[in-house]
Amino acid sequence: MNAEQPPATTPDLYLYDRSGKRYSLDDPRWRGEDGSPLAVSALPGLRPEQIDTGERSLWRYHAALPVPAGRRVSLGEGCTPMIPVDWGGRRVHFKLEWFNPTSSFKDRGVSVMMSHLVAHGADRVLEDSSGNGGSAVAAYAAAAGIRAKIIVPAATSEAKILQARAYGAEIELVGGTRDEVADEAIRQSEQIPYASHNWHPMFIQGTKTIAYEMWESLGFTAPDNVVLVAGAGSNIIGCDLAFGELLDAGQIDWRPRLFVGQPEHWATIADTFNGVDPAGRGERMPTIAEGASIAHPVRLPEVVEAVRRSDGAAYAVPEAEIHAAVRALSARGLYAEPTSSVAAATLDHFIASGAIAPDETTVVVLTGAGLKSTEKMAAVFAEHGDGAQEASSAR
C-alpha cells in the first residue's frame, strides 16, 4: 500500500475537542490540546442510492465516512447478520458482531482508523487492550503491512493474547489496572502513532456503520430500540452519530432509544446517567464481563449525553444476571462472550420494567464470540452442570 502522500480531505470537515478548538483532519493528533478526546465535524447522512451495493463490507457506506475508500485497509468487516429471535414470546433482532474478521465489533472502528493512519504515513502503531481491541489492531496492522505494538495488563490470559501474537504484533505486559495500562500507552504514544480504540476519533466513525446496517436491514427505517453493552461506550456514540445523521438527512422519522447495560461494579456510565455516585458501590469486584470493566471511560460525558438524547436508559447489571444471560443466549444457538451477554441481561431488565414494549422493533448488539472467552464460558456452565436444563427453561 502506497502511504507516501496523505489523501486530500474534504475542506468542510475538521476535528474538534471539548473546548471547541478545531484541527485539520490531516493533523496526526489523537486528542485535543485541552487533553480531551477529539470528534469529527458533522457529516451528511446517507441516502439509499449512495450505498455501494457492490461492496460487501462496511465500506458500502463510504459516502458517510471521512476516509477515502480508495485507501482503505479492509478485511471484509461489517455486513454482519441481524437475525430475528423469539425472546420470551416476543420477536427481537440480534446483531451478531462476531461475524467480523477477528470475531468482534472492534474491527469496524479499527478498519476506518487504520485506513486513516496508514494513508497519513504511519508505519507502526500502538494500542492498549486486554482483548478484542488489541486483536483487531494487530490484524489490521498485518493487513496494512505495518508493525503493531499492543500493551496489555499482565494479568491477561495467554489465550486472549494469542490472537494478537498470531498476527505478528509485539506484546508488552504491564502490571496494574486497565487504566494504568492505558496511562503507559499514552506515555509511549509520544514515539509511536497511537491507534487507541478508546481515543481515536476515526474509530468512532467506523462503529457508526453498525447503525447504518440496522437501517438498511430494516428496509431503510429505524428500530425503536437498540440495546447495547458499554465499556468505553464507542458503540453508543457510533449509533448516536449515525442515527443523528440519518435523522438530519430526513431518512428516518425518529431517533431510536439506546438502552445501555454495564456490569454493576463497573457501571460508571450507567451510574452517571442515573445520578448515582459510582464510589458508593465500594471496591470494584472482578466481573466475568471483563471487556466492559472500564472504570474511567474517556468519552463519559459524550456517552451519557447520547443516551439522554435518545430518551434511552442505562442499567447496572448484577453478575448473576450476566451469567443467566450467557446461558439463555446459548440455549438459542447464540454463543456470545460474557461481555456481549450483558446486552441480553439489559434487554430482560427493560422488558420487565415495561420500557421496551412487545410491539416495538428492538435490536440487541452482541459484540463478540464466546470462543474468545473459553475459560469464562466454561465457568458459567460449570455452575449448572452443562447448563442445558436451565437454559432450555428460558425458552
CSV table of C-alpha atoms in Angstrom, one decimal:
chain,number,residue,atom,x,y,z
A,1,MET,CA,0.0,0.0,0.0
A,2,ASN,CA,1.4,3.4,-1.0
A,3,ALA,CA,1.2,5.7,2.0
A,4,GLU,CA,3.8,8.3,0.9
A,5,GLN,CA,1.2,11.1,0.3
A,6,PRO,CA,-1.7,11.8,2.6
A,7,PRO,CA,-5.1,11.9,0.9
A,8,ALA,CA,-6.8,15.2,0.2
A,9,THR,CA,-9.5,15.8,2.8
A,10,THR,CA,-12.9,17.5,2.5
A,11,PRO,CA,-12.3,21.1,3.5
A,12,ASP,CA,-15.6,21.3,5.3
A,13,LEU,CA,-14.6,18.5,7.7
A,14,TYR,CA,-12.4,19.0,10.7
A,15,LEU,CA,-11.6,17.6,14.1
A,16,TYR,CA,-12.6,19.4,17.3
A,17,ASP,CA,-12.1,18.9,21.1
A,18,ARG,CA,-14.4,19.7,24.0
A,19,SER,CA,-13.1,23.3,24.2
A,20,GLY,CA,-14.3,23.8,20.7
A,21,LYS,CA,-10.8,24.2,19.2
A,22,ARG,CA,-10.6,22.9,15.6
A,23,TYR,CA,-7.9,20.8,14.0
A,24,SER,CA,-7.3,19.7,10.4
A,25,LEU,CA,-8.3,16.2,9.6
A,26,ASP,CA,-4.7,15.7,8.4
A,27,ASP,CA,-3.4,16.5,11.9
A,28,PRO,CA,-1.9,13.3,13.4
A,29,ARG,CA,-3.0,14.1,16.9
A,30,TRP,CA,-5.4,11.7,18.7
A,31,ARG,CA,-6.5,14.1,21.4
A,32,GLY,CA,-7.0,17.9,21.8
A,33,GLU,CA,-4.7,20.4,23.2
A,34,ASP,CA,-7.0,20.5,26.2
A,35,GLY,CA,-6.4,16.8,26.8
A,36,SER,CA,-10.0,15.8,25.7
A,37,PRO,CA,-10.9,13.3,23.1
A,38,LEU,CA,-11.5,14.5,19.5
A,39,ALA,CA,-14.5,14.2,17.3
A,40,VAL,CA,-15.1,14.7,13.6
A,41,SER,CA,-17.3,17.5,12.5
A,42,ALA,CA,-20.8,16.6,11.3
A,43,LEU,CA,-21.1,14.6,8.1
A,44,PRO,CA,-24.3,14.4,5.9
A,45,GLY,CA,-26.5,11.4,6.3
A,46,LEU,CA,-26.6,8.7,3.7
A,47,ARG,CA,-29.4,8.2,1.2
A,48,PRO,CA,-30.2,4.6,0.0
A,49,GLU,CA,-28.9,5.4,-3.5
A,50,GLN,CA,-25.5,6.3,-2.1
A,51,ILE,CA,-24.9,2.8,-0.7
A,52,ASP,CA,-22.2,1.0,-2.8
A,53,THR,CA,-24.2,-2.2,-3.1
A,54,GLY,CA,-21.4,-4.0,-4.9
A,55,GLU,CA,-19.3,-3.7,-1.8
A,56,ARG,CA,-19.8,-6.4,0.9
A,57,SER,CA,-18.2,-4.7,3.8
A,58,LEU,CA,-18.8,-1.5,5.9
A,59,TRP,CA,-17.2,0.4,3.1
A,60,ARG,CA,-20.5,0.2,1.2
A,61,TYR,CA,-21.2,3.3,3.3
A,62,HIS,CA,-18.1,5.1,2.3
A,63,ALA,CA,-20.1,8.2,1.3
A,64,ALA,CA,-20.7,8.7,5.1
A,65,LEU,CA,-17.1,8.1,6.2
A,66,PRO,CA,-14.3,10.8,6.4
A,67,VAL,CA,-11.7,8.4,5.0
A,68,PRO,CA,-11.1,7.9,1.2
A,69,ALA,CA,-12.4,4.4,0.3
A,70,GLY,CA,-9.6,4.0,-2.2
A,71,ARG,CA,-7.0,4.0,0.6
A,72,ARG,CA,-8.9,1.5,2.8
A,73,VAL,CA,-7.4,-1.2,5.0
A,74,SER,CA,-10.1,-3.8,5.0
A,75,LEU,CA,-10.6,-7.5,5.8
A,76,GLY,CA,-14.3,-7.5,4.8
A,77,GLU,CA,-15.6,-6.2,8.2
A,78,GLY,CA,-19.3,-5.3,8.6
A,79,CYS,CA,-22.4,-6.7,6.9
A,80,THR,CA,-23.0,-8.9,9.9
A,81,PRO,CA,-26.2,-10.9,10.3
A,82,MET,CA,-29.2,-9.4,12.1
A,83,ILE,CA,-31.4,-12.3,13.0
A,84,PRO,CA,-34.9,-12.4,14.5
A,85,VAL,CA,-35.2,-14.5,17.7
A,86,ASP,CA,-38.1,-15.5,19.8
A,87,TRP,CA,-37.2,-14.0,23.2
A,88,GLY,CA,-39.8,-14.7,25.9
A,89,GLY,CA,-42.6,-14.7,23.3
A,90,ARG,CA,-41.6,-11.5,21.5
A,91,ARG,CA,-39.6,-11.0,18.3
A,92,VAL,CA,-36.2,-9.4,18.9
A,93,HIS,CA,-33.4,-8.9,16.4
A,94,PHE,CA,-29.9,-9.8,17.4
A,95,LYS,CA,-26.9,-8.2,15.6
A,96,LEU,CA,-24.1,-10.8,15.5
A,97,GLU,CA,-20.9,-8.9,15.5
A,98,TRP,CA,-18.7,-12.0,15.9
A,99,PHE,CA,-19.0,-12.4,12.2
A,100,ASN,CA,-16.4,-9.7,11.8
A,101,PRO,CA,-12.9,-10.9,10.8
A,102,THR,CA,-11.4,-11.0,14.3
A,103,SER,CA,-14.8,-12.0,15.9
A,104,SER,CA,-15.7,-8.7,17.5
A,105,PHE,CA,-17.3,-5.4,16.6
A,106,LYS,CA,-13.9,-3.7,17.1
A,107,ASP,CA,-13.0,-4.5,13.5
A,108,ARG,CA,-15.4,-1.8,12.3
A,109,GLY,CA,-13.6,1.0,14.1
A,110,VAL,CA,-10.2,-0.3,13.5
A,111,SER,CA,-10.6,-0.6,9.8
A,112,VAL,CA,-11.5,3.1,9.4
A,113,MET,CA,-8.9,4.2,12.0
A,114,MET,CA,-6.1,2.1,10.4
A,115,SER,CA,-7.1,3.3,6.9
A,116,HIS,CA,-6.7,6.9,8.1
A,117,LEU,CA,-3.4,6.3,9.9
A,118,VAL,CA,-1.8,4.4,7.1
A,119,ALA,CA,-2.9,6.9,4.5
A,120,HIS,CA,-1.2,9.5,6.5
A,121,GLY,CA,2.1,7.7,6.6
A,122,ALA,CA,2.0,5.5,9.8
A,123,ASP,CA,4.4,2.5,9.5
A,124,ARG,CA,3.9,1.4,13.1
A,125,VAL,CA,1.0,1.7,15.6
A,126,LEU,CA,0.5,1.4,19.3
A,127,GLU,CA,-2.7,0.1,21.1
A,128,ASP,CA,-3.5,-0.8,24.7
A,129,SER,CA,-6.1,-3.5,25.1
A,130,SER,CA,-6.9,-6.6,27.2
A,131,GLY,CA,-8.6,-8.4,24.4
A,132,ASN,CA,-10.7,-7.6,21.3
A,133,GLY,CA,-9.3,-4.2,20.6
A,134,GLY,CA,-5.7,-5.4,20.6
A,135,SER,CA,-6.6,-8.4,18.4
A,136,ALA,CA,-8.3,-6.1,15.9
A,137,VAL,CA,-5.4,-3.6,15.7
A,138,ALA,CA,-2.9,-6.4,15.3
A,139,ALA,CA,-4.9,-7.9,12.5
A,140,TYR,CA,-5.4,-4.7,10.5
A,141,ALA,CA,-1.8,-3.7,11.0
A,142,ALA,CA,-0.8,-7.1,9.5
A,143,ALA,CA,-3.3,-6.4,6.6
A,144,ALA,CA,-1.7,-3.0,6.0
A,145,GLY,CA,1.8,-4.4,6.2
A,146,ILE,CA,2.9,-2.3,9.2
A,147,ARG,CA,4.1,-3.1,12.7
A,148,ALA,CA,1.9,-3.1,15.8
A,149,LYS,CA,2.7,-3.0,19.5
A,150,ILE,CA,0.0,-4.0,21.9
A,151,ILE,CA,0.3,-3.1,25.6
A,152,VAL,CA,-1.8,-5.4,27.8
A,153,PRO,CA,-2.4,-5.9,31.5
A,154,ALA,CA,0.0,-8.5,32.9
A,155,ALA,CA,-3.0,-10.5,34.3
A,156,THR,CA,-4.5,-11.0,30.8
A,157,SER,CA,-4.9,-14.7,29.9
A,158,GLU,CA,-2.5,-16.1,27.4
A,159,ALA,CA,-5.4,-17.2,25.3
A,160,LYS,CA,-6.6,-13.6,24.8
A,161,ILE,CA,-3.0,-12.5,23.9
A,162,LEU,CA,-2.5,-15.4,21.4
A,163,GLN,CA,-4.6,-13.9,18.7
A,164,ALA,CA,-2.7,-10.6,18.6
A,165,ARG,CA,0.6,-12.6,18.7
A,166,ALA,CA,-0.5,-14.7,15.8
A,167,TYR,CA,-0.9,-11.6,13.7
A,168,GLY,CA,2.7,-10.7,14.4
A,169,ALA,CA,2.2,-7.9,17.0
A,170,GLU,CA,4.7,-7.1,19.6
A,171,ILE,CA,3.2,-7.6,23.1
A,172,GLU,CA,4.2,-5.7,26.2
A,173,LEU,CA,2.8,-6.8,29.6
A,174,VAL,CA,2.3,-4.1,32.1
A,175,GLY,CA,1.4,-4.6,35.8
A,176,GLY,CA,-1.5,-2.7,37.4
A,177,THR,CA,-5.1,-1.9,36.4
A,178,ARG,CA,-6.6,-1.4,33.0
A,179,ASP,CA,-6.4,2.3,33.5
A,180,GLU,CA,-2.7,2.1,34.4
A,181,VAL,CA,-2.0,0.2,31.2
A,182,ALA,CA,-3.7,3.0,29.3
A,183,ASP,CA,-1.5,5.5,31.0
A,184,GLU,CA,1.6,3.6,29.9
A,185,ALA,CA,0.3,3.6,26.3
A,186,ILE,CA,-0.2,7.3,26.4
A,187,ARG,CA,3.4,7.8,27.6
A,188,GLN,CA,4.6,5.7,24.7
A,189,SER,CA,2.4,7.4,22.2
A,190,GLU,CA,4.9,10.2,22.0
A,191,GLN,CA,7.1,7.9,19.9
A,192,ILE,CA,4.5,5.6,18.2
A,193,PRO,CA,1.3,6.6,16.5
A,194,TYR,CA,-1.5,5.8,18.9
A,195,ALA,CA,-4.2,3.6,17.4
A,196,SER,CA,-6.4,3.7,20.5
A,197,HIS,CA,-9.9,2.3,20.1
A,198,ASN,CA,-10.9,4.5,23.1
A,199,TRP,CA,-9.3,7.7,22.0
A,200,HIS,CA,-9.0,7.9,18.2
A,201,PRO,CA,-11.8,9.8,16.5
A,202,MET,CA,-11.8,7.7,13.4
A,203,PHE,CA,-12.6,4.6,15.5
A,204,ILE,CA,-16.0,6.1,16.3
A,205,GLN,CA,-16.6,6.8,12.7
A,206,GLY,CA,-16.2,3.1,12.0
A,207,THR,CA,-18.5,1.9,14.8
A,208,LYS,CA,-21.3,4.1,13.4
A,209,THR,CA,-21.7,1.8,10.4
A,210,ILE,CA,-23.5,-0.8,12.7
A,211,ALA,CA,-26.4,1.6,12.8
A,212,TYR,CA,-26.4,2.2,9.1
A,213,GLU,CA,-26.6,-1.6,8.7
A,214,MET,CA,-29.6,-1.7,11.0
A,215,TRP,CA,-31.3,1.0,8.9
A,216,GLU,CA,-30.6,-0.9,5.7
A,217,SER,CA,-31.6,-4.3,7.1
A,218,LEU,CA,-34.9,-2.9,8.3
A,219,GLY,CA,-35.9,-1.6,4.9
A,220,PHE,CA,-34.4,1.9,5.5
A,221,THR,CA,-36.3,2.5,8.7
A,222,ALA,CA,-35.1,2.9,12.2
A,223,PRO,CA,-35.6,0.4,15.0
A,224,ASP,CA,-37.5,1.7,18.1
A,225,ASN,CA,-34.8,0.5,20.5
A,226,VAL,CA,-31.2,-0.6,20.4
A,227,VAL,CA,-29.8,-2.5,23.4
A,228,LEU,CA,-26.0,-2.4,23.9
A,229,VAL,CA,-23.3,-3.3,26.4
A,230,ALA,CA,-20.9,-0.5,27.2
A,231,GLY,CA,-17.3,-0.5,28.3
A,232,ALA,CA,-15.9,2.8,26.9
A,233,GLY,CA,-19.2,3.3,25.0
A,234,SER,CA,-18.0,3.5,21.4
A,235,ASN,CA,-21.0,1.7,20.0
A,236,ILE,CA,-23.3,4.1,21.8
A,237,ILE,CA,-21.6,7.1,20.3
A,238,GLY,CA,-21.5,5.4,16.9
A,239,CYS,CA,-25.2,4.7,17.0
A,240,ASP,CA,-25.9,8.3,18.2
A,241,LEU,CA,-23.8,9.7,15.3
A,242,ALA,CA,-25.4,7.5,12.5
A,243,PHE,CA,-29.0,7.9,13.6
A,244,GLY,CA,-28.4,11.6,14.0
A,245,GLU,CA,-27.0,11.8,10.5
A,246,LEU,CA,-29.9,9.9,9.1
A,247,LEU,CA,-32.5,12.0,11.0
A,248,ASP,CA,-30.9,15.2,9.8
A,249,ALA,CA,-31.0,13.9,6.2
A,250,GLY,CA,-34.7,13.0,6.5
A,251,GLN,CA,-34.0,9.3,6.0
A,252,ILE,CA,-35.6,8.2,9.3
A,253,ASP,CA,-38.5,9.6,11.3
A,254,TRP,CA,-37.3,9.1,14.8
A,255,ARG,CA,-34.1,8.6,16.9
A,256,PRO,CA,-34.0,5.1,18.3
A,257,ARG,CA,-33.8,4.8,22.1
A,258,LEU,CA,-30.5,3.5,23.3
A,259,PHE,CA,-30.7,1.1,26.3
A,260,VAL,CA,-27.3,0.5,27.8
A,261,GLY,CA,-26.0,-2.1,30.3
A,262,GLN,CA,-22.8,-2.4,32.3
A,263,PRO,CA,-21.5,-4.8,34.9
A,264,GLU,CA,-22.7,-3.4,38.2
A,265,HIS,CA,-19.2,-2.9,39.7
A,266,TRP,CA,-18.0,-1.2,36.5
A,267,ALA,CA,-21.1,0.9,35.8
A,268,THR,CA,-19.6,4.3,35.5
A,269,ILE,CA,-21.8,5.2,32.5
A,270,ALA,CA,-25.0,3.8,33.9
A,271,ASP,CA,-24.4,5.3,37.4
A,272,THR,CA,-23.6,8.8,35.9
A,273,PHE,CA,-26.7,8.6,33.7
A,274,ASN,CA,-28.8,7.6,36.7
A,275,GLY,CA,-27.3,10.1,39.1
A,276,VAL,CA,-25.6,7.5,41.3
A,277,ASP,CA,-22.2,8.0,42.8
A,278,PRO,CA,-20.1,5.1,41.4
A,279,ALA,CA,-17.9,5.4,44.5
A,280,GLY,CA,-20.9,4.3,46.6
A,281,ARG,CA,-20.6,0.8,45.2
A,282,GLY,CA,-17.4,0.3,47.2
A,283,GLU,CA,-14.5,-1.7,45.9
A,284,ARG,CA,-14.7,-2.8,42.3
A,285,MET,CA,-15.1,-6.5,42.0
A,286,PRO,CA,-13.9,-8.6,39.1
A,287,THR,CA,-16.6,-9.4,36.5
A,288,ILE,CA,-17.0,-12.2,34.0
A,289,ALA,CA,-17.7,-9.4,31.5
A,290,GLU,CA,-14.1,-8.3,31.5
A,291,GLY,CA,-14.4,-6.4,28.2
A,292,ALA,CA,-16.7,-3.9,29.9
A,293,SER,CA,-14.6,-3.4,33.1
A,294,ILE,CA,-13.5,0.2,32.4
A,295,ALA,CA,-13.6,2.4,35.4
A,296,HIS,CA,-13.0,5.8,33.6
A,297,PRO,CA,-14.4,5.9,30.1
A,298,VAL,CA,-12.6,8.5,28.1
A,299,ARG,CA,-15.8,9.8,26.4
A,300,LEU,CA,-18.0,9.6,29.5
A,301,PRO,CA,-19.9,12.9,29.0
A,302,GLU,CA,-20.5,12.2,25.3
A,303,VAL,CA,-21.8,8.7,26.0
A,304,VAL,CA,-24.2,9.9,28.8
A,305,GLU,CA,-25.5,12.7,26.5
A,306,ALA,CA,-26.0,10.2,23.7
A,307,VAL,CA,-28.2,8.0,25.9
A,308,ARG,CA,-30.1,11.1,27.1
A,309,ARG,CA,-30.6,12.4,23.6
A,310,SER,CA,-32.2,9.2,22.6
A,311,ASP,CA,-34.6,9.2,25.5
A,312,GLY,CA,-33.0,5.9,26.5
A,313,ALA,CA,-31.9,4.4,29.8
A,314,ALA,CA,-29.0,2.6,31.5
A,315,TYR,CA,-28.7,-0.3,33.9
A,316,ALA,CA,-26.0,-1.7,36.2
A,317,VAL,CA,-26.3,-5.4,35.6
A,318,PRO,CA,-25.8,-7.8,38.6
A,319,GLU,CA,-23.2,-10.5,38.0
A,320,ALA,CA,-25.8,-13.3,38.4
A,321,GLU,CA,-27.9,-11.8,35.6
A,322,ILE,CA,-24.9,-11.8,33.2
A,323,HIS,CA,-24.3,-15.5,33.9
A,324,ALA,CA,-28.0,-16.2,33.3
A,325,ALA,CA,-27.9,-14.3,30.0
A,326,VAL,CA,-24.9,-16.3,28.8
A,327,ARG,CA,-26.9,-19.5,29.3
A,328,ALA,CA,-30.1,-18.0,27.8
A,329,LEU,CA,-28.4,-16.9,24.6
A,330,SER,CA,-26.6,-20.3,24.2
A,331,ALA,CA,-29.9,-22.0,24.5
A,332,ARG,CA,-30.9,-20.2,21.4
A,333,GLY,CA,-27.8,-21.1,19.5
A,334,LEU,CA,-26.0,-17.8,20.2
A,335,TYR,CA,-22.6,-18.4,21.7
A,336,ALA,CA,-21.8,-14.9,22.9
A,337,GLU,CA,-19.0,-13.9,25.2
A,338,PRO,CA,-20.0,-12.8,28.7
A,339,THR,CA,-19.3,-9.1,27.8
A,340,SER,CA,-21.8,-9.4,24.9
A,341,SER,CA,-24.3,-11.1,27.2
A,342,VAL,CA,-24.6,-8.0,29.3
A,343,ALA,CA,-26.8,-6.7,26.5
A,344,ALA,CA,-29.2,-9.6,26.7
A,345,ALA,CA,-29.5,-9.2,30.5
A,346,THR,CA,-30.2,-5.5,29.9
A,347,LEU,CA,-32.9,-6.4,27.4
A,348,ASP,CA,-34.5,-8.6,30.1
A,349,HIS,CA,-34.4,-5.8,32.6
A,350,PHE,CA,-36.1,-3.2,30.3
A,351,ILE,CA,-38.7,-5.7,29.1
A,352,ALA,CA,-39.6,-6.5,32.7
A,353,SER,CA,-39.8,-2.7,33.6
A,354,GLY,CA,-42.1,-2.1,30.6
A,355,ALA,CA,-39.6,0.4,29.0
A,356,ILE,CA,-39.4,-1.9,25.9
A,357,ALA,CA,-42.9,-2.8,24.6
A,358,PRO,CA,-43.8,-6.0,22.8
A,359,ASP,CA,-44.9,-4.3,19.6
A,360,GLU,CA,-41.6,-2.3,19.2
A,361,THR,CA,-38.7,-3.2,16.9
A,362,THR,CA,-35.7,-3.9,19.1
A,363,VAL,CA,-32.2,-4.7,18.1
A,364,VAL,CA,-29.7,-6.2,20.6
A,365,VAL,CA,-26.0,-6.0,19.7
A,366,LEU,CA,-23.9,-9.0,20.6
A,367,THR,CA,-20.3,-7.7,20.3
A,368,GLY,CA,-18.1,-10.8,20.4
A,369,ALA,CA,-18.0,-14.5,20.3
A,370,GLY,CA,-17.9,-16.9,23.2
A,371,LEU,CA,-15.0,-18.7,21.6
A,372,LYS,CA,-12.9,-15.7,22.7
A,373,SER,CA,-13.6,-16.3,26.4
A,374,THR,CA,-13.5,-20.1,26.6
A,375,GLU,CA,-12.3,-20.2,30.3
A,376,LYS,CA,-15.1,-17.9,31.4
A,377,MET,CA,-17.7,-19.6,29.4
A,378,ALA,CA,-16.7,-23.0,30.9
A,379,ALA,CA,-17.0,-21.4,34.4
A,380,VAL,CA,-20.6,-20.3,33.6
A,381,PHE,CA,-21.7,-23.7,32.5
A,382,ALA,CA,-19.8,-25.5,35.3
A,383,GLU,CA,-22.1,-23.7,37.8
A,384,HIS,CA,-25.1,-25.6,36.5
A,385,GLY,CA,-23.7,-28.8,35.1
A,386,ASP,CA,-23.9,-28.5,31.4
A,387,GLY,CA,-26.4,-25.7,31.7
A,388,ALA,CA,-28.9,-27.3,29.4
A,389,GLN,CA,-31.8,-27.6,31.8
A,390,GLU,CA,-31.8,-24.0,33.0
A,391,ALA,CA,-31.1,-22.6,29.6
A,392,SER,CA,-33.8,-24.5,27.9
A,393,SER,CA,-36.3,-23.4,30.5
A,394,ALA,CA,-35.6,-19.8,29.4
A,395,ARG,CA,-37.1,-20.5,26.1
